[in-house]
Coordinates of C-alpha atoms in Angstrom, one line a residue:
Chain A
M326 CA -9.1 -3.6 20.1
V327 CA -5.6 -2.9 21.2
D328 CA -4.6 0.7 21.7
N329 CA -2.1 2.6 23.7
P330 CA -4.3 3.8 26.5
G331 CA -2.0 6.5 27.7
G332 CA -1.0 7.7 24.3
S333 CA -2.5 10.8 22.7
Q334 CA -2.9 11.2 18.9
V335 CA 0.2 13.5 19.0
S336 CA 2.3 10.7 20.5
A337 CA 0.8 8.2 18.0
E338 CA 1.8 10.5 15.2
V339 CA 5.4 10.9 16.5
N340 CA 5.7 7.1 17.1
A341 CA 4.5 6.4 13.6
A342 CA 6.9 9.0 12.0
W343 CA 9.8 7.4 14.0
A344 CA 8.7 3.9 13.0
I345 CA 8.7 4.9 9.3
A346 CA 12.1 6.6 9.7
K347 CA 13.5 3.5 11.4
K348 CA 12.1 1.2 8.7
D349 CA 13.7 3.3 6.0
M350 CA 17.1 3.1 7.8
F351 CA 17.0 -0.7 7.9
I352 CA 16.0 -1.0 4.3
Y353 CA 17.3 1.8 2.2
Y354 CA 20.5 3.3 3.7
I355 CA 22.7 0.7 2.1
K356 CA 21.0 0.5 -1.3
P357 CA 23.6 1.1 -4.1
N358 CA 21.6 4.0 -5.7
I359 CA 21.4 5.8 -2.4
I360 CA 25.1 5.5 -1.8
V361 CA 26.0 6.7 -5.3
S362 CA 23.6 9.7 -5.2
G363 CA 24.0 10.6 -1.5
L364 CA 27.7 10.1 -0.9
L365 CA 29.7 9.7 -4.1
F366 CA 27.9 12.3 -6.2
P367 CA 28.7 15.3 -3.9
L368 CA 32.2 14.0 -3.4
F369 CA 32.9 14.0 -7.1
M370 CA 31.2 17.4 -7.5
F371 CA 33.6 18.7 -4.8
L372 CA 36.7 17.3 -6.5
A373 CA 35.6 18.7 -9.8
F374 CA 35.3 22.2 -8.3
A375 CA 38.4 21.9 -6.1
S376 CA 40.7 20.9 -8.9
G377 CA 40.0 24.1 -10.8
K378 CA 40.5 26.4 -7.8
N379 CA 43.8 27.9 -6.5
V380 CA 42.7 28.1 -2.9
P381 CA 43.4 26.0 0.2
L382 CA 41.2 22.9 0.2
G383 CA 40.1 23.5 3.8
T384 CA 38.3 26.7 2.7
L385 CA 36.0 24.6 0.5
I386 CA 34.8 22.4 3.4
P387 CA 31.7 24.5 4.2
G388 CA 30.6 24.3 0.5
L389 CA 31.2 20.6 0.5
I390 CA 29.1 20.1 3.6
S391 CA 26.3 22.1 2.0
V392 CA 26.3 20.2 -1.2
T393 CA 26.6 16.9 0.7
L394 CA 23.5 17.8 2.8
L395 CA 21.6 18.8 -0.4
F396 CA 22.2 15.5 -2.1
S397 CA 22.2 13.0 0.7
S398 CA 19.1 14.4 2.5
S399 CA 17.0 14.5 -0.7
T400 CA 18.0 11.0 -1.9
I401 CA 16.2 8.5 0.4
E402 CA 12.6 9.2 -0.4
P403 CA 12.8 9.5 -4.2
V404 CA 14.2 6.0 -4.0
S405 CA 12.1 4.5 -1.2
I406 CA 8.7 5.8 -2.0
P407 CA 8.5 4.7 -5.7
I408 CA 9.8 1.2 -4.6
E409 CA 7.1 1.1 -1.9
R410 CA 4.5 2.0 -4.4
R411 CA 5.7 -0.9 -6.6
T412 CA 5.6 -3.3 -3.7
K413 CA 2.3 -1.9 -2.4
T414 CA 3.9 -1.3 1.0
F415 CA 3.1 2.4 0.6
E416 CA -0.6 1.5 0.9
R417 CA 0.2 0.2 4.3
L418 CA 1.5 3.7 5.3
I419 CA -1.3 5.7 3.9
S420 CA -4.0 3.5 5.4
A421 CA -2.5 3.6 8.9
P422 CA -4.4 5.6 11.6
V423 CA -2.0 8.6 11.4
S424 CA -2.1 11.8 9.4
L425 CA -0.4 12.3 6.1
H426 CA 1.8 14.9 7.9
A427 CA 3.2 12.2 10.1
I428 CA 3.9 10.0 7.1
V429 CA 5.6 12.8 5.2
F430 CA 7.6 13.8 8.3
G431 CA 8.6 10.2 9.0
E432 CA 9.8 9.7 5.4
S433 CA 11.7 13.0 5.6
L434 CA 13.2 12.1 9.0
S435 CA 15.0 9.1 7.5
G436 CA 16.6 11.4 4.8
F437 CA 17.4 13.9 7.5
M438 CA 19.3 11.4 9.7
Y439 CA 21.1 9.8 6.8
S440 CA 22.2 13.2 5.6
I441 CA 23.6 14.3 9.0
G442 CA 25.5 11.1 9.2
I443 CA 27.0 11.5 5.7
A444 CA 27.8 15.2 6.3
L445 CA 29.9 14.4 9.3
A446 CA 32.5 12.9 6.9
P447 CA 33.5 16.2 5.3
L448 CA 33.2 17.9 8.6
L449 CA 35.7 15.5 10.3
V450 CA 38.0 15.6 7.2
G451 CA 38.1 19.4 7.5
I452 CA 38.9 19.3 11.2
F453 CA 41.5 16.5 11.1
A454 CA 43.0 16.6 7.7
F455 CA 43.0 20.4 7.1
G456 CA 42.8 21.7 10.6
T457 CA 39.8 23.8 9.7
G458 CA 38.5 25.7 12.7
I459 CA 34.8 26.3 13.5
P460 CA 34.5 29.5 15.5
H461 CA 30.7 29.4 15.6
P462 CA 29.7 25.8 16.2
L463 CA 26.1 26.7 17.1
Y464 CA 25.7 28.2 13.6
L465 CA 27.1 25.0 12.1
I466 CA 24.7 22.8 14.1
A467 CA 21.7 24.9 13.2
G468 CA 22.8 25.1 9.5
M469 CA 23.3 21.4 9.2
L470 CA 20.1 20.4 10.9
L471 CA 17.9 22.9 9.1
T472 CA 19.4 22.4 5.7
A473 CA 19.1 18.6 6.1
L474 CA 15.5 19.0 7.2
C475 CA 14.6 21.3 4.4
F476 CA 16.0 19.1 1.6
S477 CA 14.8 15.8 3.0
T478 CA 11.3 17.3 2.9
M479 CA 12.0 18.5 -0.6
G480 CA 12.9 14.9 -1.5
T481 CA 9.7 13.7 0.0
L482 CA 7.8 16.3 -1.9
F483 CA 9.3 15.2 -5.3
A484 CA 8.5 11.6 -4.4
A485 CA 4.8 12.4 -4.2
Y486 CA 4.8 12.2 -8.0
P487 CA 2.9 9.0 -8.6
T488 CA 5.4 6.7 -10.3
E489 CA 6.9 3.3 -9.4
S490 CA 10.2 4.2 -10.9
P491 CA 12.9 6.0 -8.7
G492 CA 14.6 7.1 -12.0
D493 CA 11.6 9.2 -12.9
I494 CA 11.8 11.2 -9.7
M495 CA 15.6 11.4 -9.7
S496 CA 15.5 12.9 -13.1
M497 CA 13.1 15.7 -12.0
L498 CA 14.9 16.2 -8.8
N499 CA 18.3 16.6 -10.5
L500 CA 16.8 19.3 -12.7
V501 CA 16.4 21.3 -9.5
R502 CA 19.4 20.1 -7.4
L503 CA 22.1 20.6 -10.0
P504 CA 21.3 24.2 -10.7
L505 CA 21.0 24.9 -7.0
I506 CA 24.8 24.2 -6.6
F507 CA 25.6 27.0 -9.0
V508 CA 23.2 29.6 -7.7
S509 CA 23.5 29.2 -4.0
G510 CA 27.0 30.4 -3.2
T511 CA 28.4 27.0 -2.4
F512 CA 31.4 27.1 -4.8
I513 CA 30.7 30.5 -6.5
A514 CA 30.5 33.4 -4.0
L515 CA 27.2 35.3 -4.1
E516 CA 29.1 38.6 -4.3
T517 CA 30.6 37.6 -7.6
M518 CA 27.2 36.8 -9.2
P519 CA 25.4 39.1 -11.6
P520 CA 22.2 40.7 -10.3
V521 CA 20.0 38.0 -12.0
G522 CA 22.0 35.2 -10.4
K523 CA 21.7 36.9 -7.0
A524 CA 17.9 37.3 -7.5
I525 CA 17.6 33.6 -8.3
S526 CA 19.8 32.6 -5.4
Y527 CA 17.3 34.2 -2.9
L528 CA 14.8 31.6 -4.0
S529 CA 17.2 28.7 -3.1
P530 CA 17.1 27.3 0.4
L531 CA 20.7 26.1 -0.2
T532 CA 21.7 29.8 -0.3
Y533 CA 20.6 30.3 3.3
G534 CA 21.9 26.9 4.5
N535 CA 25.3 27.4 2.9
D536 CA 25.4 31.0 4.2
L537 CA 24.9 29.8 7.8
I538 CA 27.5 27.1 7.5
Q539 CA 30.0 29.5 5.9
A540 CA 29.3 31.9 8.9
A541 CA 30.0 29.0 11.3
Y542 CA 33.5 28.6 9.7
G543 CA 34.1 32.4 10.1
H544 CA 33.8 33.1 6.4
P545 CA 32.0 36.3 5.4
A546 CA 28.2 35.7 5.5
Y547 CA 25.9 37.4 3.0
F548 CA 22.8 37.4 5.3
S549 CA 22.4 37.5 9.0
P550 CA 22.3 34.1 10.7
F551 CA 18.9 34.9 12.0
L552 CA 17.6 35.5 8.5
D553 CA 19.2 32.3 7.3
I554 CA 17.4 30.3 10.1
V555 CA 14.0 32.0 9.4
M556 CA 14.3 31.3 5.7
L557 CA 15.3 27.7 6.1
L558 CA 12.3 27.1 8.5
L559 CA 10.0 28.9 6.0
F560 CA 11.2 26.6 3.2
F561 CA 10.7 23.6 5.4
F562 CA 7.1 24.5 6.2
I563 CA 6.4 25.3 2.5
F564 CA 7.8 22.0 1.4
Q565 CA 5.9 20.1 4.1
F566 CA 2.7 21.9 3.1
I567 CA 3.1 21.3 -0.6
A568 CA 4.1 17.6 0.0
H569 CA 1.0 17.1 2.1
R570 CA -1.2 18.6 -0.6
L571 CA 0.4 16.5 -3.4
Y572 CA 0.2 13.2 -1.5
T573 CA -3.5 14.0 -0.8
K574 CA -4.1 14.8 -4.5
F575 CA -2.2 11.8 -5.9
N576 CA -4.0 9.3 -3.6
E577 CA -7.3 10.2 -5.1
Chain B
M503 CA -24.3 -0.4 16.0
D504 CA -23.6 -1.4 12.4
A505 CA -19.9 -2.0 11.6
I506 CA -20.2 -0.3 8.2
T507 CA -22.9 2.0 6.9
V508 CA -22.7 3.1 3.3
Q509 CA -25.2 5.6 1.9
N510 CA -25.4 6.7 -1.8
L511 CA -21.6 6.3 -2.1
T512 CA -20.3 7.5 -5.5
K513 CA -16.8 7.9 -6.9
R514 CA -16.1 9.4 -10.2
F515 CA -12.8 9.6 -12.1
S516 CA -13.4 12.2 -14.8
D517 CA -16.1 10.6 -16.9
L518 CA -15.8 7.1 -15.3
V519 CA -18.2 6.3 -12.5
A520 CA -16.3 3.6 -10.6
V521 CA -18.9 3.4 -7.7
D522 CA -22.4 4.5 -8.6
N523 CA -24.8 5.4 -5.7
V524 CA -24.0 2.4 -3.6
S525 CA -25.8 1.8 -0.3
F526 CA -25.4 -1.1 2.1
T527 CA -24.8 -1.9 5.8
V528 CA -22.6 -4.5 7.4
R529 CA -23.8 -5.7 10.8
S530 CA -21.4 -6.0 13.7
G531 CA -19.9 -9.5 13.8
E532 CA -21.0 -10.4 10.3
V533 CA -18.8 -11.8 7.5
F534 CA -19.8 -9.8 4.5
G535 CA -18.7 -10.8 1.0
Y536 CA -18.2 -8.3 -1.7
L537 CA -18.2 -10.0 -5.1
G538 CA -17.8 -8.6 -8.5
P539 CA -15.9 -9.0 -11.8
N540 CA -12.7 -7.1 -12.4
G541 CA -13.3 -3.4 -12.7
A542 CA -16.7 -3.6 -11.0
G543 CA -15.7 -1.1 -8.3
K544 CA -14.6 -3.5 -5.4
T545 CA -11.2 -1.9 -4.9
T546 CA -12.5 1.6 -5.1
T547 CA -15.1 0.8 -2.5
I548 CA -12.4 -0.6 -0.2
R549 CA -10.2 2.4 -0.7
I550 CA -13.1 4.7 0.3
L551 CA -14.0 2.6 3.3
T552 CA -10.4 2.6 4.5
G553 CA -10.1 6.3 4.0
I554 CA -7.5 6.2 1.3
T555 CA -9.7 7.8 -1.3
A556 CA -12.5 10.4 -0.6
P557 CA -15.9 9.7 -2.2
T558 CA -17.3 12.1 -4.8
G559 CA -20.7 11.8 -3.1
G560 CA -22.5 10.0 -0.4
S561 CA -21.1 8.8 2.9
A562 CA -19.5 5.9 4.7
R563 CA -19.4 5.3 8.4
I564 CA -17.3 2.8 10.4
F565 CA -18.9 2.0 13.7
G566 CA -20.6 5.4 13.4
L567 CA -17.5 7.3 12.6
D568 CA -17.5 9.2 9.3
I569 CA -14.5 7.9 7.3
V570 CA -13.9 11.3 5.6
S571 CA -14.1 13.6 8.6
D572 CA -13.0 11.2 11.3
T573 CA -10.6 9.1 9.3
I574 CA -8.0 8.3 12.0
R575 CA -10.4 7.2 14.7
A576 CA -12.3 5.1 12.1
R577 CA -9.0 3.5 11.0
R578 CA -8.1 2.5 14.6
Q579 CA -11.1 0.2 14.5
M580 CA -9.9 -1.7 11.5
G581 CA -7.3 -4.0 10.1
I582 CA -6.6 -4.1 6.4
V583 CA -5.2 -7.0 4.5
Y584 CA -4.6 -6.1 0.8
E585 CA -4.7 -8.5 -2.1
T586 CA -1.0 -8.0 -2.6
S587 CA 1.1 -9.3 0.3
N588 CA 2.6 -5.9 1.1
V589 CA 5.3 -6.9 3.5
Y590 CA 8.9 -5.6 3.6
D591 CA 11.1 -8.2 2.0
D592 CA 14.3 -6.7 3.5
L593 CA 13.0 -6.9 7.0
T594 CA 12.4 -10.0 9.1
A595 CA 8.9 -11.3 10.0
W596 CA 9.4 -9.9 13.5
Q597 CA 10.5 -6.5 12.3
N598 CA 7.5 -6.4 9.9
I599 CA 5.0 -7.2 12.6
M600 CA 6.6 -4.8 15.1
F601 CA 6.5 -2.1 12.4
A602 CA 2.8 -2.7 11.8
G603 CA 2.2 -2.4 15.6
E604 CA 4.1 0.9 15.8
L605 CA 2.0 2.3 12.9
Y606 CA -1.2 1.4 14.9
N607 CA 0.3 2.8 18.1
V608 CA 0.1 -0.5 19.9
G609 CA 2.2 -0.2 23.1
K610 CA 5.5 -2.0 23.2
Q611 CA 4.6 -4.8 25.6
E612 CA 1.3 -5.5 23.9
R613 CA 2.9 -5.3 20.5
E614 CA 5.4 -8.0 21.4
R615 CA 2.9 -10.2 23.1
R616 CA 0.5 -10.1 20.2
G617 CA 3.3 -10.3 17.6
K618 CA 4.5 -13.5 19.2
E619 CA 1.0 -14.9 19.5
L620 CA 0.1 -14.1 15.8
L621 CA 3.4 -15.5 14.4
E622 CA 2.7 -18.7 16.3
V623 CA -0.9 -18.9 15.1
F624 CA 0.3 -18.4 11.5
G625 CA 3.1 -20.9 11.8
L626 CA 5.9 -18.3 11.3
W627 CA 7.4 -18.1 14.8
E628 CA 10.3 -20.4 14.0
R629 CA 11.2 -18.3 11.0
R630 CA 10.7 -14.9 12.7
K631 CA 14.3 -13.9 12.4
D632 CA 14.6 -14.7 8.7
R633 CA 14.2 -11.9 6.2
V634 CA 10.9 -12.1 4.4
H635 CA 12.8 -12.2 1.0
G636 CA 13.1 -15.9 1.4
Y637 CA 9.5 -16.7 2.3
S638 CA 7.1 -18.5 0.0
K639 CA 4.0 -16.8 -1.3
G640 CA 1.8 -18.5 1.3
M641 CA 4.1 -17.5 4.2
K642 CA 4.1 -13.8 3.0
R643 CA 0.3 -14.0 2.8
R644 CA 0.1 -15.3 6.3
L645 CA 2.5 -12.6 7.6
T646 CA 0.3 -10.0 5.8
L647 CA -2.7 -11.3 7.6
A648 CA -0.9 -11.4 11.0
M649 CA 0.2 -7.7 10.4
G650 CA -3.5 -6.8 9.7
L651 CA -4.4 -8.2 13.1
I652 CA -1.7 -6.7 15.3
N653 CA -4.1 -4.0 16.6
D654 CA -6.8 -6.6 17.4
P655 CA -9.3 -4.9 15.1
K656 CA -13.1 -4.9 15.4
L657 CA -13.4 -4.8 11.7
L658 CA -11.1 -6.6 9.2
F659 CA -10.9 -5.8 5.5
L660 CA -9.7 -8.8 3.6
D661 CA -9.0 -8.5 -0.1
E662 CA -8.7 -11.9 -1.8
P663 CA -7.3 -13.6 1.3
T664 CA -6.7 -17.1 -0.1
S665 CA -6.1 -16.3 -3.8
G666 CA -3.6 -18.7 -5.3
L667 CA -2.3 -20.1 -2.0
D668 CA -0.9 -23.5 -1.0
V669 CA -3.2 -25.8 0.9
Q670 CA -1.4 -25.3 4.3
S671 CA -1.7 -21.5 4.1
N672 CA -5.4 -21.8 3.0
L673 CA -6.2 -24.0 5.9
I674 CA -4.4 -21.7 8.4
I675 CA -6.1 -18.6 7.1
R676 CA -9.6 -20.2 7.1
D677 CA -9.0 -21.4 10.7
V678 CA -8.1 -17.9 11.7
L679 CA -11.1 -16.4 9.9
H680 CA -13.3 -18.9 11.7
D681 CA -11.8 -18.0 15.0
L682 CA -12.2 -14.2 14.3
T683 CA -15.9 -14.6 13.5
N684 CA -16.4 -16.7 16.6
R685 CA -14.9 -13.8 18.6
G686 CA -17.4 -11.3 16.9
V687 CA -14.9 -9.6 14.6
T688 CA -16.7 -8.1 11.6
V689 CA -15.1 -9.2 8.3
F690 CA -15.5 -7.4 5.0
L691 CA -14.2 -9.9 2.4
T692 CA -13.7 -9.4 -1.3
T693 CA -13.0 -12.5 -3.3
H694 CA -13.1 -14.0 -6.7
N695 CA -13.6 -17.4 -5.1
I696 CA -17.3 -17.7 -5.1
E697 CA -17.2 -21.0 -3.3
E698 CA -15.2 -19.3 -0.5
A699 CA -17.8 -16.6 -0.2
N700 CA -20.6 -19.3 -0.2
V701 CA -19.1 -21.1 2.7
T702 CA -17.7 -18.2 4.6
C703 CA -20.1 -15.3 4.3
D704 CA -23.3 -14.5 6.2
R705 CA -24.3 -12.2 3.4
V706 CA -22.9 -11.2 0.1
A707 CA -23.2 -8.1 -2.1
I708 CA -22.7 -8.6 -5.8
I709 CA -21.4 -5.4 -7.5
N710 CA -21.3 -4.9 -11.2
K711 CA -20.3 -1.8 -13.1
G712 CA -20.2 0.2 -9.9
R713 CA -23.7 -0.7 -8.8
I714 CA -24.9 -3.2 -6.3
A715 CA -26.8 -5.9 -8.2
A716 CA -28.0 -7.8 -5.1
I717 CA -27.4 -8.2 -1.4
D718 CA -28.5 -11.2 0.6
S719 CA -27.4 -14.4 2.2
P720 CA -25.9 -16.9 -0.2
E721 CA -28.8 -19.3 0.2
R722 CA -31.5 -16.7 -0.4
L723 CA -29.6 -15.4 -3.5
K724 CA -29.6 -18.9 -4.9
K725 CA -33.4 -19.1 -4.5
T726 CA -33.8 -16.0 -6.6
I727 CA -32.7 -18.0 -9.7
Q728 CA -34.2 -21.4 -8.7
S729 CA -35.2 -21.9 -12.3
V730 CA -31.6 -22.5 -13.1
Q731 CA -31.1 -26.3 -13.0
S732 CA -28.4 -28.5 -14.2
I733 CA -27.1 -32.1 -14.4
E734 CA -23.4 -32.9 -13.7
V735 CA -22.3 -35.9 -15.7
A736 CA -19.1 -37.9 -15.8
F737 CA -18.5 -40.3 -18.7
E738 CA -16.4 -43.5 -18.7
K739 CA -14.3 -42.5 -21.8
G740 CA -13.8 -38.9 -20.7
I741 CA -15.4 -35.7 -22.0
A742 CA -13.3 -34.5 -24.9
K743 CA -15.7 -35.7 -27.6
V744 CA -18.8 -35.3 -25.4
L745 CA -18.2 -31.5 -25.2
A746 CA -18.6 -31.2 -28.9
D747 CA -21.6 -33.5 -29.1
L748 CA -23.8 -32.5 -26.1
P749 CA -24.8 -29.0 -27.3
G750 CA -26.8 -30.9 -29.9
L751 CA -29.1 -32.3 -27.3
P752 CA -32.5 -30.5 -27.6
A753 CA -33.0 -30.1 -23.8
A754 CA -29.5 -28.7 -23.2
N755 CA -29.3 -24.9 -22.8
E756 CA -25.7 -24.6 -21.9
I757 CA -22.6 -26.8 -21.4
R758 CA -19.7 -26.2 -19.0
K759 CA -16.7 -28.3 -18.5
E760 CA -16.0 -28.8 -14.8
G761 CA -12.8 -30.8 -14.3
D762 CA -13.4 -34.3 -15.7
K763 CA -17.2 -33.7 -15.8
V764 CA -19.6 -31.6 -17.8
R765 CA -22.3 -29.5 -16.3
I766 CA -25.4 -29.2 -18.6
Y767 CA -28.0 -26.5 -17.8
T768 CA -31.6 -27.1 -18.7
D769 CA -35.2 -26.1 -18.1
D770 CA -36.2 -29.8 -18.1
P771 CA -33.9 -32.1 -16.1
A772 CA -36.0 -35.2 -16.7
T773 CA -35.9 -35.0 -20.5
L774 CA -32.3 -34.0 -20.5
L775 CA -31.4 -37.0 -18.4
E776 CA -33.1 -39.3 -20.9
E777 CA -31.3 -37.6 -23.8
I778 CA -27.9 -38.0 -22.0
M779 CA -28.5 -41.8 -21.4
E780 CA -29.5 -42.2 -25.0
Y781 CA -26.4 -40.4 -26.1
A782 CA -24.3 -42.6 -23.9
R783 CA -25.9 -45.8 -25.3
V784 CA -25.5 -44.8 -28.9
H785 CA -21.9 -43.7 -28.5
Q786 CA -21.0 -46.6 -26.1
N787 CA -19.6 -44.1 -23.6
R788 CA -21.1 -45.2 -20.3
V789 CA -22.3 -42.6 -17.7
V790 CA -20.2 -43.0 -14.6
S791 CA -22.2 -40.5 -12.5
A792 CA -25.1 -38.1 -13.0
T793 CA -26.2 -35.6 -10.4
T794 CA -28.9 -33.0 -10.6
R795 CA -27.9 -29.6 -9.2
G796 CA -29.7 -26.5 -8.0
P797 CA -28.3 -23.1 -8.7
T798 CA -24.9 -22.2 -7.1
L799 CA -23.7 -18.8 -5.9
E800 CA -21.6 -18.8 -9.0
D801 CA -24.8 -19.1 -11.1
V802 CA -26.3 -16.1 -9.2
F803 CA -23.1 -14.2 -9.9
I804 CA -23.1 -15.0 -13.6
H805 CA -26.8 -14.3 -13.8
L806 CA -26.5 -10.9 -12.1
T807 CA -23.3 -9.7 -13.8
G808 CA -24.1 -10.9 -17.2
L809 CA -20.8 -12.9 -17.4
S810 CA -20.9 -16.2 -19.2
T811 CA -18.6 -19.0 -20.1
Q812 CA -21.0 -21.3 -21.9
V813 CA -20.2 -23.6 -24.7
K814 CA -23.6 -23.6 -26.3
G815 CA -25.4 -20.6 -27.7
G816 CA -22.6 -17.9 -27.4
D817 CA -25.1 -15.5 -25.8
K818 CA -22.9 -13.2 -23.8
D819 CA -25.9 -12.0 -21.7
G820 CA -26.1 -15.4 -20.1
R821 CA -29.0 -17.6 -19.7

């Protein structure tokens, strides 16, 4: 039997997760429904909001980055996993000698990388078209990485629902993603929200991701960057845990 | 050490008992056939043995490793080839087999060496850079089997390996199976093709309604229903009219069409043969060939599972 003699189970898990992410990159990044949902949808959302606001467009860049991260990171798995259930390639993943955590993480990793790539577009547009400065670049890096990680894991979590149709998962996911835009301070500042709206916003990971990105651009932050980072990590681990439980349950 | 040890394995889905207190062992180096009609519990058993589904009760061990508590180590011993050719259509054959190697943590050099070797053995090396999308069904099946062997497993699960394939693919896959068994690889084979099980397997288990109905070598299983005898007859003018007439013969218990011949089951072959010759003389439809047959593995299968396709009698419980 061939095995990697020097490799521990940890390296096996990491290798498998990376292999799954690479496979998704080759196959799914250029699928039309991924491009529509991950790239065009946040762009049109931005234009819809921007057209009704009498503020310099550059100031809306952090919100656009946040919304782009939300949509692009959570789009790959809800498309790829149902398709792989239909073609039975998902069986190949869940019967491999790696843990479900590695599979969930590998699937999320592809959404994560896709999302970072897509979010560079509004970032660069902000810098070169509007001259938007970034006084705290480390906050921006942390905010983008953690927000993408959080929502790609959320996408994997939703994709646990045992269906072979991406549309079924996208419908459920949009029931969550669309309201998040309105309650997370992306285009409507948290300070202007009624108390109920604020209370709901605390339950949204996008609130903390957007807050950290706004802080990076020197905009007033609602929470401390430290709290934003802790909350994003907390949401990531919760999503990872629930996703693991759901994949275990639905494979029975 | 036995390759597979299954004890009192049970799987329930609400009220449905898919696998009901099943026990068997598969010896190391053995080709073990797992036969049963649709819905008998074959797929559920494989899903448990490969660690995809947990059993409701009982235990399953792969080379001594409990599949529930030691899933990952147990899976490293095995290769799995599903009934559906689950390859990635958007990737090339090379990318597919490299991906399988990465999932099984096969080192890069070894992965590339074995990948090349397997694609050559399965006749896919020349097409390795083509996307699988354009492959025929047989080529996809061969690639699926190659991917299942990338980690050089000690135990191979094969679900319907040659179902509906072209002759070339069938021959290649059978050659590879022969080579694997010569090298001492244990093969757990599910198939609907009873003749394939008959010629390939050292032992077969027949599962029906979640329970094992029998386990033994094909030849010993056939001996258990030695009373089942039949005559296979071909007529000069074909069998269209014959199929309607022969059930009327007193010594015929059951009639089955088999290609351009009929197979007639009987308790008394000598009398039946006389009746057939008389029928042929009266109807001026000369007998081209007549061969007496003992029970086949298919007869055993039908006998044990209660399935029947007979023309005469209409008794669903078989003979």
